[in-house]
Structure formats: structure tokens, C-alpha cells
mmCIF file of C-alpha atoms and ligand atoms in Angstrom:
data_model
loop_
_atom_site.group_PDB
_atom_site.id
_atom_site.type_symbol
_atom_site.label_atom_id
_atom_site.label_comp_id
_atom_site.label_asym_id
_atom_site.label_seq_id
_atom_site.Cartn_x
_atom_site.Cartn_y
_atom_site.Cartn_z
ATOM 1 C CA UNK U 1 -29.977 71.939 -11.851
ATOM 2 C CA UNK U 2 -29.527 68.047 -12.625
ATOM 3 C CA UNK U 3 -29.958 65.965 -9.167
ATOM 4 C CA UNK U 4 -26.295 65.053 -8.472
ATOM 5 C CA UNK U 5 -25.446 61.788 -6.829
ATOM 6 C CA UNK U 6 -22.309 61.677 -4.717
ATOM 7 C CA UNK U 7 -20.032 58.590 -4.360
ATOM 8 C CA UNK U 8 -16.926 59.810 -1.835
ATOM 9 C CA UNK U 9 -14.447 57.338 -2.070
ATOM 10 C CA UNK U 10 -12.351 57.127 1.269
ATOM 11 C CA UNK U 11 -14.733 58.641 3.358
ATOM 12 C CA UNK U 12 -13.822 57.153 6.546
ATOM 13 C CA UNK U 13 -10.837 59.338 6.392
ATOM 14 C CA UNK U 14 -9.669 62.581 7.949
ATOM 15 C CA UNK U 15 -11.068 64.545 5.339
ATOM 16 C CA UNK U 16 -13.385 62.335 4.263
ATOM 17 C CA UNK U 17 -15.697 62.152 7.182
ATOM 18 C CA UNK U 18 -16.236 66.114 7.335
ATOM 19 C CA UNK U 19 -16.372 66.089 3.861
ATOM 20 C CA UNK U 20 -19.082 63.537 3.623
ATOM 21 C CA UNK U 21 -21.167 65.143 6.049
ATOM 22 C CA UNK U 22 -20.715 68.864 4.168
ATOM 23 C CA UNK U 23 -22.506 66.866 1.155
ATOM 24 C CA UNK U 24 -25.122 65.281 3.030
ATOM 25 C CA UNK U 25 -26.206 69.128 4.326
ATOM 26 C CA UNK U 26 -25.904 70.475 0.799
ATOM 27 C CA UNK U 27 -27.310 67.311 -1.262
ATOM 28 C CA UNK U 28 -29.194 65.499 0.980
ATOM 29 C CA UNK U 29 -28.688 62.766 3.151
ATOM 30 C CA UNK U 30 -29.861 60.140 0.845
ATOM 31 C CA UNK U 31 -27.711 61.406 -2.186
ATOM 32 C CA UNK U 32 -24.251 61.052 -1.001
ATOM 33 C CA UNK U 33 -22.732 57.560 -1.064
ATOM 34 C CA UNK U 34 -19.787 57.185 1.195
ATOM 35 C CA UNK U 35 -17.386 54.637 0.686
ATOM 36 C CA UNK U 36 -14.177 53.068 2.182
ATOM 37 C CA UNK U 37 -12.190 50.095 2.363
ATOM 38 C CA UNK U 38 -12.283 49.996 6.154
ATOM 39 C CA UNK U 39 -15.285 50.452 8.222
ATOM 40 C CA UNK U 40 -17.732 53.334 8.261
ATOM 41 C CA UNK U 41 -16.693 56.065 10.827
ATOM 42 C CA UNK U 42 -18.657 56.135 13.740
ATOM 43 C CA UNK U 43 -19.579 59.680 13.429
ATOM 44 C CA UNK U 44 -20.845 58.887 9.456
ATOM 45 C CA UNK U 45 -23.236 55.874 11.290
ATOM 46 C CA UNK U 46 -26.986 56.673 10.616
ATOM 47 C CA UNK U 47 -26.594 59.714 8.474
ATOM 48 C CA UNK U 48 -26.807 58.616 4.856
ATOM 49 C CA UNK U 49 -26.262 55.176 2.789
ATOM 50 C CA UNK U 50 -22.489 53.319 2.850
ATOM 51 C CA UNK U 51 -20.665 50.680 0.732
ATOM 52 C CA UNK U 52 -18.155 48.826 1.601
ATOM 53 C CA UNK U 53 -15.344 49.267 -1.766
ATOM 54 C CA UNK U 54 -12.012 48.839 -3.047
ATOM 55 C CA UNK U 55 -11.136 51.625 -5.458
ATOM 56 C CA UNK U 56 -8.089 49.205 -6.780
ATOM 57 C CA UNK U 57 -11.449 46.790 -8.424
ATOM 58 C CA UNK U 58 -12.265 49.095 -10.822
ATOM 59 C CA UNK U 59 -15.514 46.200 -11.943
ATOM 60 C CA UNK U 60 -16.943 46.743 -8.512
ATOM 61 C CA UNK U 61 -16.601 50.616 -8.923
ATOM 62 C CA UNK U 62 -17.837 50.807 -12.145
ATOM 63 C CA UNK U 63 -21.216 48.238 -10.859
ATOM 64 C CA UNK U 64 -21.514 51.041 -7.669
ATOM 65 C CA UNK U 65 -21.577 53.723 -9.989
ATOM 66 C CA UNK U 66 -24.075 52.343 -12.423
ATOM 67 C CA UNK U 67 -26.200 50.929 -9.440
ATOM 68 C CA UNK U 68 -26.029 53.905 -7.989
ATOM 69 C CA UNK U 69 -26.941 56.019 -10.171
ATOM 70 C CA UNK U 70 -23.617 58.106 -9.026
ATOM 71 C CA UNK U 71 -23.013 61.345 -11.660
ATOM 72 C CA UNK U 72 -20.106 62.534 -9.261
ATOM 73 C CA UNK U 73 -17.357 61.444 -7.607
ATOM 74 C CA UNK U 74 -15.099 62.529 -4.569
ATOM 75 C CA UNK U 75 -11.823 60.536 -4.804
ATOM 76 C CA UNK U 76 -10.057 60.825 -1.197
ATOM 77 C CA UNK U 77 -8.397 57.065 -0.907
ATOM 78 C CA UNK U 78 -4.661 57.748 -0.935
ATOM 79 C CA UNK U 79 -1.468 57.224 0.951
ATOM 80 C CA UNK U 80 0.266 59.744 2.408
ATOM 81 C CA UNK U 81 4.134 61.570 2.321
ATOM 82 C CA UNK U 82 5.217 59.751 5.769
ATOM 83 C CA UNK U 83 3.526 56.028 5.178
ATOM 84 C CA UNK U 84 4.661 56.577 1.152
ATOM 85 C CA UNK U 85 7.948 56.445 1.757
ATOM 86 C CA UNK U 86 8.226 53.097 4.408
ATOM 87 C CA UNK U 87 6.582 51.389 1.140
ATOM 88 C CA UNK U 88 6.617 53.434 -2.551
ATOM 89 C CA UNK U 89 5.437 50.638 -4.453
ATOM 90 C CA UNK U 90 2.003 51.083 -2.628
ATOM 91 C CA UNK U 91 1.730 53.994 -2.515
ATOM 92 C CA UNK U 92 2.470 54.683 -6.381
ATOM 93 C CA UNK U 93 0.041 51.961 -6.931
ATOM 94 C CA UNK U 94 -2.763 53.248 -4.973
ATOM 95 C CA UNK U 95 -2.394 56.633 -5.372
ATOM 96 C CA UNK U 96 -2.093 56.682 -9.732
ATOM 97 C CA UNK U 97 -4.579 53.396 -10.046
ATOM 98 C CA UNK U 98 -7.097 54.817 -7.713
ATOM 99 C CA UNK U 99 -7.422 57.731 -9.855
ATOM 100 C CA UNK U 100 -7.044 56.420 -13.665
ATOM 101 C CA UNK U 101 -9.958 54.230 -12.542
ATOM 102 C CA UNK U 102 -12.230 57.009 -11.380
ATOM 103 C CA UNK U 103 -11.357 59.192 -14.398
ATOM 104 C CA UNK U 104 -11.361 56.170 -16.759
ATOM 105 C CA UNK U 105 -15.560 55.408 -15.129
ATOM 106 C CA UNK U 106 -15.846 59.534 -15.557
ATOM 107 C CA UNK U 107 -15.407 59.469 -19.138
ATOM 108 C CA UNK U 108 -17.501 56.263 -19.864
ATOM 109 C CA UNK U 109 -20.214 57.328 -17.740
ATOM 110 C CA UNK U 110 -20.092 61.023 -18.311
ATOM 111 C CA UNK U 111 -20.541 61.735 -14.923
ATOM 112 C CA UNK U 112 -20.846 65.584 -14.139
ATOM 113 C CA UNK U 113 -17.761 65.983 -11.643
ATOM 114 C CA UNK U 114 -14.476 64.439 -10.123
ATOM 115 C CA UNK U 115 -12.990 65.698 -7.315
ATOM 116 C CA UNK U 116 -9.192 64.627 -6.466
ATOM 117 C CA UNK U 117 -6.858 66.408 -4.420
ATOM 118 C CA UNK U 118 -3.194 66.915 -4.737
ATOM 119 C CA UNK U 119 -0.999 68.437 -2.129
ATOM 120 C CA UNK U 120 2.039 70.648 -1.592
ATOM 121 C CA UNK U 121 4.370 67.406 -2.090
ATOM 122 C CA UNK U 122 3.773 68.070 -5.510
ATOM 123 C CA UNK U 123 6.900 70.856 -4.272
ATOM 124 C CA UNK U 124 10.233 70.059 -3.936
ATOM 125 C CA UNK U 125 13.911 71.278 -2.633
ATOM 126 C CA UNK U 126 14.185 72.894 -5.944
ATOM 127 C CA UNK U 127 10.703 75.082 -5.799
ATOM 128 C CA UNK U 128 10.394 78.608 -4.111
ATOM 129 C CA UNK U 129 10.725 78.048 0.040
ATOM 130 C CA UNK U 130 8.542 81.278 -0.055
ATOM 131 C CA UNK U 131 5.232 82.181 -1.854
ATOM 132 C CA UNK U 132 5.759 79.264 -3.809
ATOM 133 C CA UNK U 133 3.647 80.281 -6.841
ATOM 134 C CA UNK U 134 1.211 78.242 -8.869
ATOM 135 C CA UNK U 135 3.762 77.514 -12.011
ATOM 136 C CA UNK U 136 7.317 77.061 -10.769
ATOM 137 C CA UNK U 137 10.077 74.452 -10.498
ATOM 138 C CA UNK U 138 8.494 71.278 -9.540
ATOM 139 C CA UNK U 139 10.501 68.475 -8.801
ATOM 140 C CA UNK U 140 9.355 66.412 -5.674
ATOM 141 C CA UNK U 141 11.481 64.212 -3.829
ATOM 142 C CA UNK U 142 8.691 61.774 -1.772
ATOM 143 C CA UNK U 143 7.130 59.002 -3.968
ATOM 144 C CA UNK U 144 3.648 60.738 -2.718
ATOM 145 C CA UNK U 145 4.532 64.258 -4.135
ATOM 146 C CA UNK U 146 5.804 62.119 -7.360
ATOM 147 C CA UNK U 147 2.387 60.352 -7.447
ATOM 148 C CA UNK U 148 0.673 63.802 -6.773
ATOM 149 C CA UNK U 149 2.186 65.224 -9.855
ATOM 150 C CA UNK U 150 1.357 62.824 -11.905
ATOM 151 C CA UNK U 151 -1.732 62.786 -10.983
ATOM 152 C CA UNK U 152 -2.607 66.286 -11.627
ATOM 153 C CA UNK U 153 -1.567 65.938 -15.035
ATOM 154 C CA UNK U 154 -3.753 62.854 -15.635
ATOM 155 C CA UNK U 155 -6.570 65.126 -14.689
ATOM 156 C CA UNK U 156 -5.838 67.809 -17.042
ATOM 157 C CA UNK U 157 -5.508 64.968 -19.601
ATOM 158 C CA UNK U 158 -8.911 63.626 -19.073
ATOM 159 C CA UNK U 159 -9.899 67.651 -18.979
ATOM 160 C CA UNK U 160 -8.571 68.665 -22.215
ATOM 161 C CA UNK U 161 -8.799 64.868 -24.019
ATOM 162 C CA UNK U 162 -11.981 63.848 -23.038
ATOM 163 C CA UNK U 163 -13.617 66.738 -21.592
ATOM 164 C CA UNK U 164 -14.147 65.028 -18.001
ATOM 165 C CA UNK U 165 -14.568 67.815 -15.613
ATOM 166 C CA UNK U 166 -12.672 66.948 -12.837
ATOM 167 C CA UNK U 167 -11.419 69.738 -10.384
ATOM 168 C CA UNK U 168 -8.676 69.821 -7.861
ATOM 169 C CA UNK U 169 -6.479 72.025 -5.009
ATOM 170 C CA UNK U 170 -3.011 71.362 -3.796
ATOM 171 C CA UNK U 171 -4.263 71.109 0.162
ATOM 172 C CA UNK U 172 -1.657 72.041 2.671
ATOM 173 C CA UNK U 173 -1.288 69.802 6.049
ATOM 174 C CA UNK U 174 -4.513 69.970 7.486
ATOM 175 C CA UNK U 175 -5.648 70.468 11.052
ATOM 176 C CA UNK U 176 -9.060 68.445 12.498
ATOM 177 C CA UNK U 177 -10.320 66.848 15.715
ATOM 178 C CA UNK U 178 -13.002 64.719 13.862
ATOM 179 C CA UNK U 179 -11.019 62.380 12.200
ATOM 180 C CA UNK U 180 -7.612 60.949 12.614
ATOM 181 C CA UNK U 181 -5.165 62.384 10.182
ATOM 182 C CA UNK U 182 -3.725 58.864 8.292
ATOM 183 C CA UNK U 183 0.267 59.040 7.707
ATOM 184 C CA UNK U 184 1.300 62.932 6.714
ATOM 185 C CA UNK U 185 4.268 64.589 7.639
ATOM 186 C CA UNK U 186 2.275 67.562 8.732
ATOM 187 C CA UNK U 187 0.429 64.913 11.368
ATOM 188 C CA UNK U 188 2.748 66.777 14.286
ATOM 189 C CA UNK U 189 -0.157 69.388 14.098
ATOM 190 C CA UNK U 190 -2.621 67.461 14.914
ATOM 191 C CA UNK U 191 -1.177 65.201 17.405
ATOM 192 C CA UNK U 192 0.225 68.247 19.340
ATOM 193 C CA UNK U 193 -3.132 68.947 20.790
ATOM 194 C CA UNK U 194 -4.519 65.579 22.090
ATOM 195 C CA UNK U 195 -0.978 65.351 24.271
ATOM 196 C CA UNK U 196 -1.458 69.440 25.500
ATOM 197 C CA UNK U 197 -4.590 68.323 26.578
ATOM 198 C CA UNK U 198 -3.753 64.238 28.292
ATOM 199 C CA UNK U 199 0.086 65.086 28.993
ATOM 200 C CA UNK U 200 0.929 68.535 28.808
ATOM 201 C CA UNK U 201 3.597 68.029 27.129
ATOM 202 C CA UNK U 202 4.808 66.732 23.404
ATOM 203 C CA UNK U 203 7.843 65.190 22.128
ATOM 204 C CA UNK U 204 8.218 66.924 18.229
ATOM 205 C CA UNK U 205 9.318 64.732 15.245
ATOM 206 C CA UNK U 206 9.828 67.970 13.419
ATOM 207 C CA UNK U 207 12.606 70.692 13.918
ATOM 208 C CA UNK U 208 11.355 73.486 15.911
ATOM 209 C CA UNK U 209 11.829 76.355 13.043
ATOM 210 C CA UNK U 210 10.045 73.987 10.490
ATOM 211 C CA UNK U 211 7.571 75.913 8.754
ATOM 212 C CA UNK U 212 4.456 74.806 7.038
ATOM 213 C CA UNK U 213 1.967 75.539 4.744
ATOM 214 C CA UNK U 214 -0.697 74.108 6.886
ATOM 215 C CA UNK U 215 -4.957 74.889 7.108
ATOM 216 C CA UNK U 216 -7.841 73.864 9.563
ATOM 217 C CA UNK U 217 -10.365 71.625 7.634
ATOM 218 C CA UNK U 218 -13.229 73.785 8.262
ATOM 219 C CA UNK U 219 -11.256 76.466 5.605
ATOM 220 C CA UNK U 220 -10.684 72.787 3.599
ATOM 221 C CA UNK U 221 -13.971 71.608 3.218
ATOM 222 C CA UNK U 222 -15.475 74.833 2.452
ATOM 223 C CA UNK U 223 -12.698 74.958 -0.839
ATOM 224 C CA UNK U 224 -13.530 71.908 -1.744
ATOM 225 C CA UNK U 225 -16.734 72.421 -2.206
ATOM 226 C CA UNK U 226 -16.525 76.219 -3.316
ATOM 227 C CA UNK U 227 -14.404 74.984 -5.795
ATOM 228 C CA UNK U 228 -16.671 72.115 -6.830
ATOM 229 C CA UNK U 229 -20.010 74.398 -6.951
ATOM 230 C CA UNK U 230 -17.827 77.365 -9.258
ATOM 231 C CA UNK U 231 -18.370 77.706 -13.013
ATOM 232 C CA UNK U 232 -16.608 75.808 -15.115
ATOM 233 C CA UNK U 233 -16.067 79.234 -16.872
ATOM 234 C CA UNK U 234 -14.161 80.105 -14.258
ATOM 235 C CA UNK U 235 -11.538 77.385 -13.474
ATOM 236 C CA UNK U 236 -8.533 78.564 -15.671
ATOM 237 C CA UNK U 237 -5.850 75.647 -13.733
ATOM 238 C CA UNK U 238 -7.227 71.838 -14.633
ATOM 239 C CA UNK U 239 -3.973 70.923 -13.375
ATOM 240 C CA UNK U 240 -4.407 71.726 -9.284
ATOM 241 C CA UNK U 241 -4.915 75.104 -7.706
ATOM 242 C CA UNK U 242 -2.372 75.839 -5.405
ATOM 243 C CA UNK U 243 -4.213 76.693 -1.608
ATOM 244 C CA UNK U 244 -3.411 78.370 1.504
ATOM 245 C CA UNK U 245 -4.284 79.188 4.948
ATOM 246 C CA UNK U 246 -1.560 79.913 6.883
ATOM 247 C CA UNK U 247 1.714 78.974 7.888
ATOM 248 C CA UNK U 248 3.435 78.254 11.579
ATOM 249 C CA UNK U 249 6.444 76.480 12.908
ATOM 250 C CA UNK U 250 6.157 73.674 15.561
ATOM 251 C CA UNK U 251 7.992 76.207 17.986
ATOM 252 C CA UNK U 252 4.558 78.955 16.517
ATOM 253 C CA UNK U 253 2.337 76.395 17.334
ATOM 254 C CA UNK U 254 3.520 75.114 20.807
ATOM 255 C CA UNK U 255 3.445 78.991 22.236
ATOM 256 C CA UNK U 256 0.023 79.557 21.031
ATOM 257 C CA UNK U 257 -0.898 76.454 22.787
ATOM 258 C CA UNK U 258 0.076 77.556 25.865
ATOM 259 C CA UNK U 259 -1.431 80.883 26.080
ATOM 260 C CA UNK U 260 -4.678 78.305 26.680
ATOM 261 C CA UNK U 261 -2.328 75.807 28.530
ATOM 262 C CA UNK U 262 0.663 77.632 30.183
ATOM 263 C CA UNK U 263 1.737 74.163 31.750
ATOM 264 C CA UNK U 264 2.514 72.641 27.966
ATOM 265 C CA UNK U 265 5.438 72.379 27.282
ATOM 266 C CA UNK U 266 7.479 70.601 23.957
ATOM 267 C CA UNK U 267 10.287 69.050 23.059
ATOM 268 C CA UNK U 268 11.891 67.683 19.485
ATOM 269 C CA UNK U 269 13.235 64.862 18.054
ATOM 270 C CA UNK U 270 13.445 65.253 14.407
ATOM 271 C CA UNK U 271 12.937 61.557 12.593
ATOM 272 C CA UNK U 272 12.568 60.299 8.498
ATOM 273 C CA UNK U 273 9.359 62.999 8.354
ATOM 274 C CA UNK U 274 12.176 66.178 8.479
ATOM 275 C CA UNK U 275 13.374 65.643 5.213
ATOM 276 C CA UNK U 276 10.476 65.332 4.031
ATOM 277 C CA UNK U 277 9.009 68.784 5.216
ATOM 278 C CA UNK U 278 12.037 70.281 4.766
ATOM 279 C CA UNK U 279 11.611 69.692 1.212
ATOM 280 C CA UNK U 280 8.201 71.938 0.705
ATOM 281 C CA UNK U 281 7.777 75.208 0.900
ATOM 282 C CA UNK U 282 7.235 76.968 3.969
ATOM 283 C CA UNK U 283 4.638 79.357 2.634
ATOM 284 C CA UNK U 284 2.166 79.080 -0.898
ATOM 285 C CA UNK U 285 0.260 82.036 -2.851
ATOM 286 C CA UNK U 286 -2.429 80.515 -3.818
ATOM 287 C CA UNK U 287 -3.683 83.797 -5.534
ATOM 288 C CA UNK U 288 -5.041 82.093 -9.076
ATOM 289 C CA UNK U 289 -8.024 80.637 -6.675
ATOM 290 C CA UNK U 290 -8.770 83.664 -4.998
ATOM 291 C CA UNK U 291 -8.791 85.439 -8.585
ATOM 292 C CA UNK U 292 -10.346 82.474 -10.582
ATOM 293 C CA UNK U 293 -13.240 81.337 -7.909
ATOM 294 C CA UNK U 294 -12.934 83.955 -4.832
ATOM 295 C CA UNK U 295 -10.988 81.471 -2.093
ATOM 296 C CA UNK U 296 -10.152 83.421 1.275
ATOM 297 C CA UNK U 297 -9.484 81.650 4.252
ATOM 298 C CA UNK U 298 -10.986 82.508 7.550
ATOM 299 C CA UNK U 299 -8.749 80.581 9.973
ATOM 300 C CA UNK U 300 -5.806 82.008 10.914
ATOM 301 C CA UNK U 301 -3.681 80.623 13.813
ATOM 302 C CA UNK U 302 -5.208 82.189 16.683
ATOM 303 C CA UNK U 303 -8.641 81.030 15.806
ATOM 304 C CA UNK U 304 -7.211 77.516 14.909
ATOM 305 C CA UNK U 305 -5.916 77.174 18.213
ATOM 306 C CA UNK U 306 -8.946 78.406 20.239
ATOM 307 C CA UNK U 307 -11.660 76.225 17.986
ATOM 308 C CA UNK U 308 -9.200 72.916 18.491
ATOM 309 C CA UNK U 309 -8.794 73.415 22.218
ATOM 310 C CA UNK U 310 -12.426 73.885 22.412
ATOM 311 C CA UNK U 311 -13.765 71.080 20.730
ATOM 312 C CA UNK U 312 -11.175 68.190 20.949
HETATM 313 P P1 NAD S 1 -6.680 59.392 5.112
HETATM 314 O O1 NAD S 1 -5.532 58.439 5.064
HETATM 315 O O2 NAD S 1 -7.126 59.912 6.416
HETATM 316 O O3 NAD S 1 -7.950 58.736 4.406
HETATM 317 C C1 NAD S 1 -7.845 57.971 3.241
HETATM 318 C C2 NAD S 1 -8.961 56.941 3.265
HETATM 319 O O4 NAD S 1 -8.848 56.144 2.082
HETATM 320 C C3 NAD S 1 -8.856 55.974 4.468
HETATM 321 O O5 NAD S 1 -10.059 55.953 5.197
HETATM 322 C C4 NAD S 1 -8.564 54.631 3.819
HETATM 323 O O6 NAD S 1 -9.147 53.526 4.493
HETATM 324 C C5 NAD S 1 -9.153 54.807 2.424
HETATM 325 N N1 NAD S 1 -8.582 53.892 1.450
HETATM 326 C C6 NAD S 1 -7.295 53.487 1.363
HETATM 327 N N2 NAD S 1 -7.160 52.592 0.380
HETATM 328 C C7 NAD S 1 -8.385 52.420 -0.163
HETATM 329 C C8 NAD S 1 -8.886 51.631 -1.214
HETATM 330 N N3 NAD S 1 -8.096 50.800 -1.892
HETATM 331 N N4 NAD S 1 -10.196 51.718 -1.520
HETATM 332 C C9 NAD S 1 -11.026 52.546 -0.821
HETATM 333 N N5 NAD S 1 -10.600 53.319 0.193
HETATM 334 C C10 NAD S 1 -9.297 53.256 0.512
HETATM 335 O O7 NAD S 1 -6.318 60.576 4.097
HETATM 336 P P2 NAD S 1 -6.865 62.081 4.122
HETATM 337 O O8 NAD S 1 -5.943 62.871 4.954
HETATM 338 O O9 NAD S 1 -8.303 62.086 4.381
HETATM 339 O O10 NAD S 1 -6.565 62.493 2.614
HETATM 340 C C11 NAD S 1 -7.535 62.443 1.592
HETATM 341 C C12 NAD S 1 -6.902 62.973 0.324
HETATM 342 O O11 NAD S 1 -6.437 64.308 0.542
HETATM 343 C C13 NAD S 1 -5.687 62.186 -0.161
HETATM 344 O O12 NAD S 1 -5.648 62.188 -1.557
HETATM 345 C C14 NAD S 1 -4.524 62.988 0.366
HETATM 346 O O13 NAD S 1 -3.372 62.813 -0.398
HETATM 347 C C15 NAD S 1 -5.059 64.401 0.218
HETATM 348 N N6 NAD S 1 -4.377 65.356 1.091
HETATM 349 C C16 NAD S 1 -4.517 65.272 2.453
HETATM 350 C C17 NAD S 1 -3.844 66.198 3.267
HETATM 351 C C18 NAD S 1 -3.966 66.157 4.753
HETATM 352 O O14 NAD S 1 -3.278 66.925 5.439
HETATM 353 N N7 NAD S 1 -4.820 65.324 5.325
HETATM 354 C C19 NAD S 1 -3.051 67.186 2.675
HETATM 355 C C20 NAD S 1 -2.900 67.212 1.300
HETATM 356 C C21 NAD S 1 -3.594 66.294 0.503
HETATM 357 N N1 LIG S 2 -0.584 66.468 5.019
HETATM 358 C C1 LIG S 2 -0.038 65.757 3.909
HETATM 359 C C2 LIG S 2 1.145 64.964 4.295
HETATM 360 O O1 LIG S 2 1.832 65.381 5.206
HETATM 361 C C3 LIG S 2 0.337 66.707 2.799
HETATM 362 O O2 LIG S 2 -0.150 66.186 1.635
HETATM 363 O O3 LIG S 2 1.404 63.964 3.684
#
């Protein structure tokens, strides 16, 4: 196997920190390049090299990857559903320039890999509120799940066009103690257990019965990178796989909560962020990645719970 060198743009981010470190075990320290416009995470301090970038100057990216030596690249800088929509011109123009400029340096440098994730705001009022299947009525209603779409289909452009081979999942809301989540509708989930644990109690900006496709990032960074590390033989969608893990309601995830805190207690005050998770669906079959490259979650809600409590 070719050495690989990693650049993982947005790595100070919620998924970018754990992701970062998951490559440094795998690849080596030395070999994975993280890379944000803010400042370095604490927790990626002293374990492997860091450069300071803006994925918008596509010069400077382009000199990092050629000084680098980088033959793959991680793309994680975005904006998310809830911060999208309090300012859409941003986020279209971070979320489609950030990527035409890594697939753009793919194909002129010929690296070996993209990664870039879309989401289930790809989905919208119109698509299936149950099982929503991998091909179905897509028509999304946030300027993020517009900016996802497109985005998927510039990477199965670059596929099928230029033969980059750049990979991505449709992650649900994802659930993590190591890193702040950054602006997501699905945010409550997170948030819900840093005020069981200080306040014992949690004021909802979702509906109680709101149900969402939703996944802890352990599951999230081990399909990332099972994904990544599959043969190319194997990946049938070059648009996004869809992905699941499970699926809960704020009123689900409040009562499991206090089977390890029976003092917590919630109440709700819906805001802008229930239209927006009232338009995705409340549940995804994701089974083209389990056929195509084996994905099977091990985190349901009950070991969620437990491993969040434990470690926040
Ligand atoms: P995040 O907001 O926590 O992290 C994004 C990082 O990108 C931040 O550290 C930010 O400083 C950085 N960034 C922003 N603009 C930049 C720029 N111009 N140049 C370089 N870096 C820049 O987001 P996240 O939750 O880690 O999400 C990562 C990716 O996963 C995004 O594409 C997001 O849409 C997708 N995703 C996330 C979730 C989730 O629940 N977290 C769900 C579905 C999809
Ligand atoms: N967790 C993300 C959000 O709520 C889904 O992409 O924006």
C-alpha cells in the first residue's frame, strides 16, 4: 500500500477532532495534517503536525497540499442546518466553494481519496418520514440540505468525469462529549446531557415527539473510515450513502436520562430549529452500506446514554 498523507480540513470541529485522532492511530501521528480556520483543539495539542488554513483560498490549499505532500483529503469545514439559515449566503458559499476547491486540487493532484460528508438535510417534507430509502423524493427546504445536495452530486461528477475517488455518507445528528457540536438542529442531543449533569434539568427547543435519525460518533468515525478503507469495487452510490444508528424523540431521550438521573427533569420550547427537524425523516435505511461495505452500528440508545453519562 502507497503511504497516504492526510490533510483534515476542519479538524477542530465536533467531528473533526475524533476524527483526526482515529487517523493519527491508523496512519501515524506524523501523517495526518489537521487543519482549521480557528485554533487547534486542545485535545489535538501535541499529537501530530497543524496548519492554520482557510479552505475559501484555494492558492494556500493547493501550496499545503503540494508542501505537504498530502494524497488525501478529509473535508469537514461546513455550516450547519440551524446557523445556515440565520445567514444562507454563507453558508451556500462555504459549504459548495469549500468543496469544488478540494475536488478541483483532487483532480489536479490525483490525490488517492476525498472524504466529504452530506447529511439527512439532503431530506425534505416531501421524502419518506419513515425508512427513508437511499433514492427517493428529495427536495430540502434548509439552504444547508440545498447545499448538501448539491454537493453530493458534484462528487459524483468529479467520480464519473474525472475519476476522483471521493467517498461520502449522509450522517445523521451526531452525539459526542469531545467536541462541541457547531450549529445543528440535532444539537438538543448533545446539550441535554451537560444540563442533566450541572442543572438537572433542560429547557427543549424541539417538540417532545420529534424524532430523529440521530448516531453517537464512536458508530461515526468508525463509518467514516470503514467506508474510506473499502474497495472501490465495492462502493456502488458516489452520490452519498444514506447512514443510520438509531432514532429517539427528545421525550426518548430525557427518560433514558433519568433512569441514571431520576432528579432530571425537561421541559420544551420549540424555536426556528422545529421546522427544520420536522422537515427530515424520523427514521433512514441505510441498507445499500450495510450491503455494499458491511456498516452495522453498535450503539443503540441505551448504550449511548450510559457511555455519555460516563464520560462527559
Ligand atoms: P463543526 O461546525 O463542529 O466543525 C466545522 C469546522 O470547520 C469548525 O472547526 C470550523 O472552524 C471549520 N471551518 C469553518 N470554516 C472554515 C474555513 N473557511 N476553513 C477551514 N475551516 C473552517 O461541524 P461538524 O459537526 O464537525 O461537521 C463536519 C461535517 O459533517 C460538516 O460537513 C457537516 O455538515 C457534516 N455533518 C455533521 C453532522 C453533525 O451532527 N455534527 C451531521 C451531518 C453532517
Ligand atoms: N446534525 C446536523 C444538523 O443538525 C445534521 O446535518 O445540522
Amino acid at each position: 500500500m502507497a503511504k497516504e498523507k492526510i490533510l483534515v480540513i476542519g479538524a477542530s470541529g465536533q467531528i473533526g477532532v475524533e476524527l483526526t485522532l482515529a487517523l493519527r492511530k491508523i496512519y501515524g501521528d506524523a501523517n495526518v495534517v489537521a487543519s482549521d480556520l480557528r485554533e487547534e483543539n486542545i485535545l489535538l495539542k501535541g499529537t501530530g503536525p497543524y496548519v492554520s488554513l482557510d479552505v475559501m483560498n484555494k492558492e494556500m490549499l493547493h501550496v499545503q497540499v503540494i508542501r505537504q505532500n498530502i494524497t488525501q483529503i478529509y473535508l469537514l469545514a461546513a455550516i450547519l442546518s440551524a446557523t445556515g439559515e440565520k445567514n444562507p449566503n454563507l453558508a451556500w458559499s462555504l459549504n459548495m466553494q469549500s468543496l469544488l476547491n478540494v475536488l478541483d486540487i483532487a483532480r489536479e493532484e490525483k490525490l488517492s481519496k476525498v472524504y466529504w460528508p452530506s447529511s439527512i438535510a439532503v431530506f425534505g417534507p416531501t421524502s419518506p418520514k419513515q425508512n427513508c430509502p437511499q433514492q427517493t423524493i428529495i427536495e430540502p427546504s434548509t439552504v444547508y440540505g440545498i447545499s448538501k445536495y448539491a454537493g453530493e452530486f458534484w462528487c459524483n461528477y468529479f467520480h464519473n468525469r474525472y475519476g476522483v475517488d471521493v467517498r461520502s455518507m449522509r450522517y445523521p445528528g451526531l452525539i459526542s462529549y469531545k467536541s462541541e457540536p457547531g450549529g445543528g438542529t440535532t444539537d438538543y442531543a448533545v446539550e441535554i446531557f451537560y444540563k442533566a449533569k450541572q442543572d438537572k434539568k433542560y429547557e427543549c427547543f424541539l417538540r417532545e415527539d420529534t424524532y430523529l435519525p440521530m448516531m453517537y460518533m464512536n458508530d461515526a468515525i468508525r463509518a467514516t473510515i470503514e467506508l474510506m478503507e473499502a474497495d472501490a469495487k465495492s462502493i456502488s452510490v458516489r452520490t452519498s450513502y444514506n447512514l443510520s444508528g438509531m432514532s429517539f424523540s427528545p421525550k426518548e431521550i430525557a427518560a433514558e436520562i433519568k433512569k441514571h438521573i431520576p432528579e432530571f427533569s425537561i421541559s420544551y420550547k420549540p424555536d426556528y430549529r422545529q421546522p427544520i427537524a420536522d422537515s427530515w425523516p424520523q427514521s433512514i435505511d441505510d441498507s445499500v452500506a450495510r450491503k455494499d461495505w458491511g456498516w452495522k452500528e453498535a450503539y443503540d440508545l441505551e448504550l449511548m446514554v450510559t457511555d455519555m453519562l460516563q464520560n462527559i
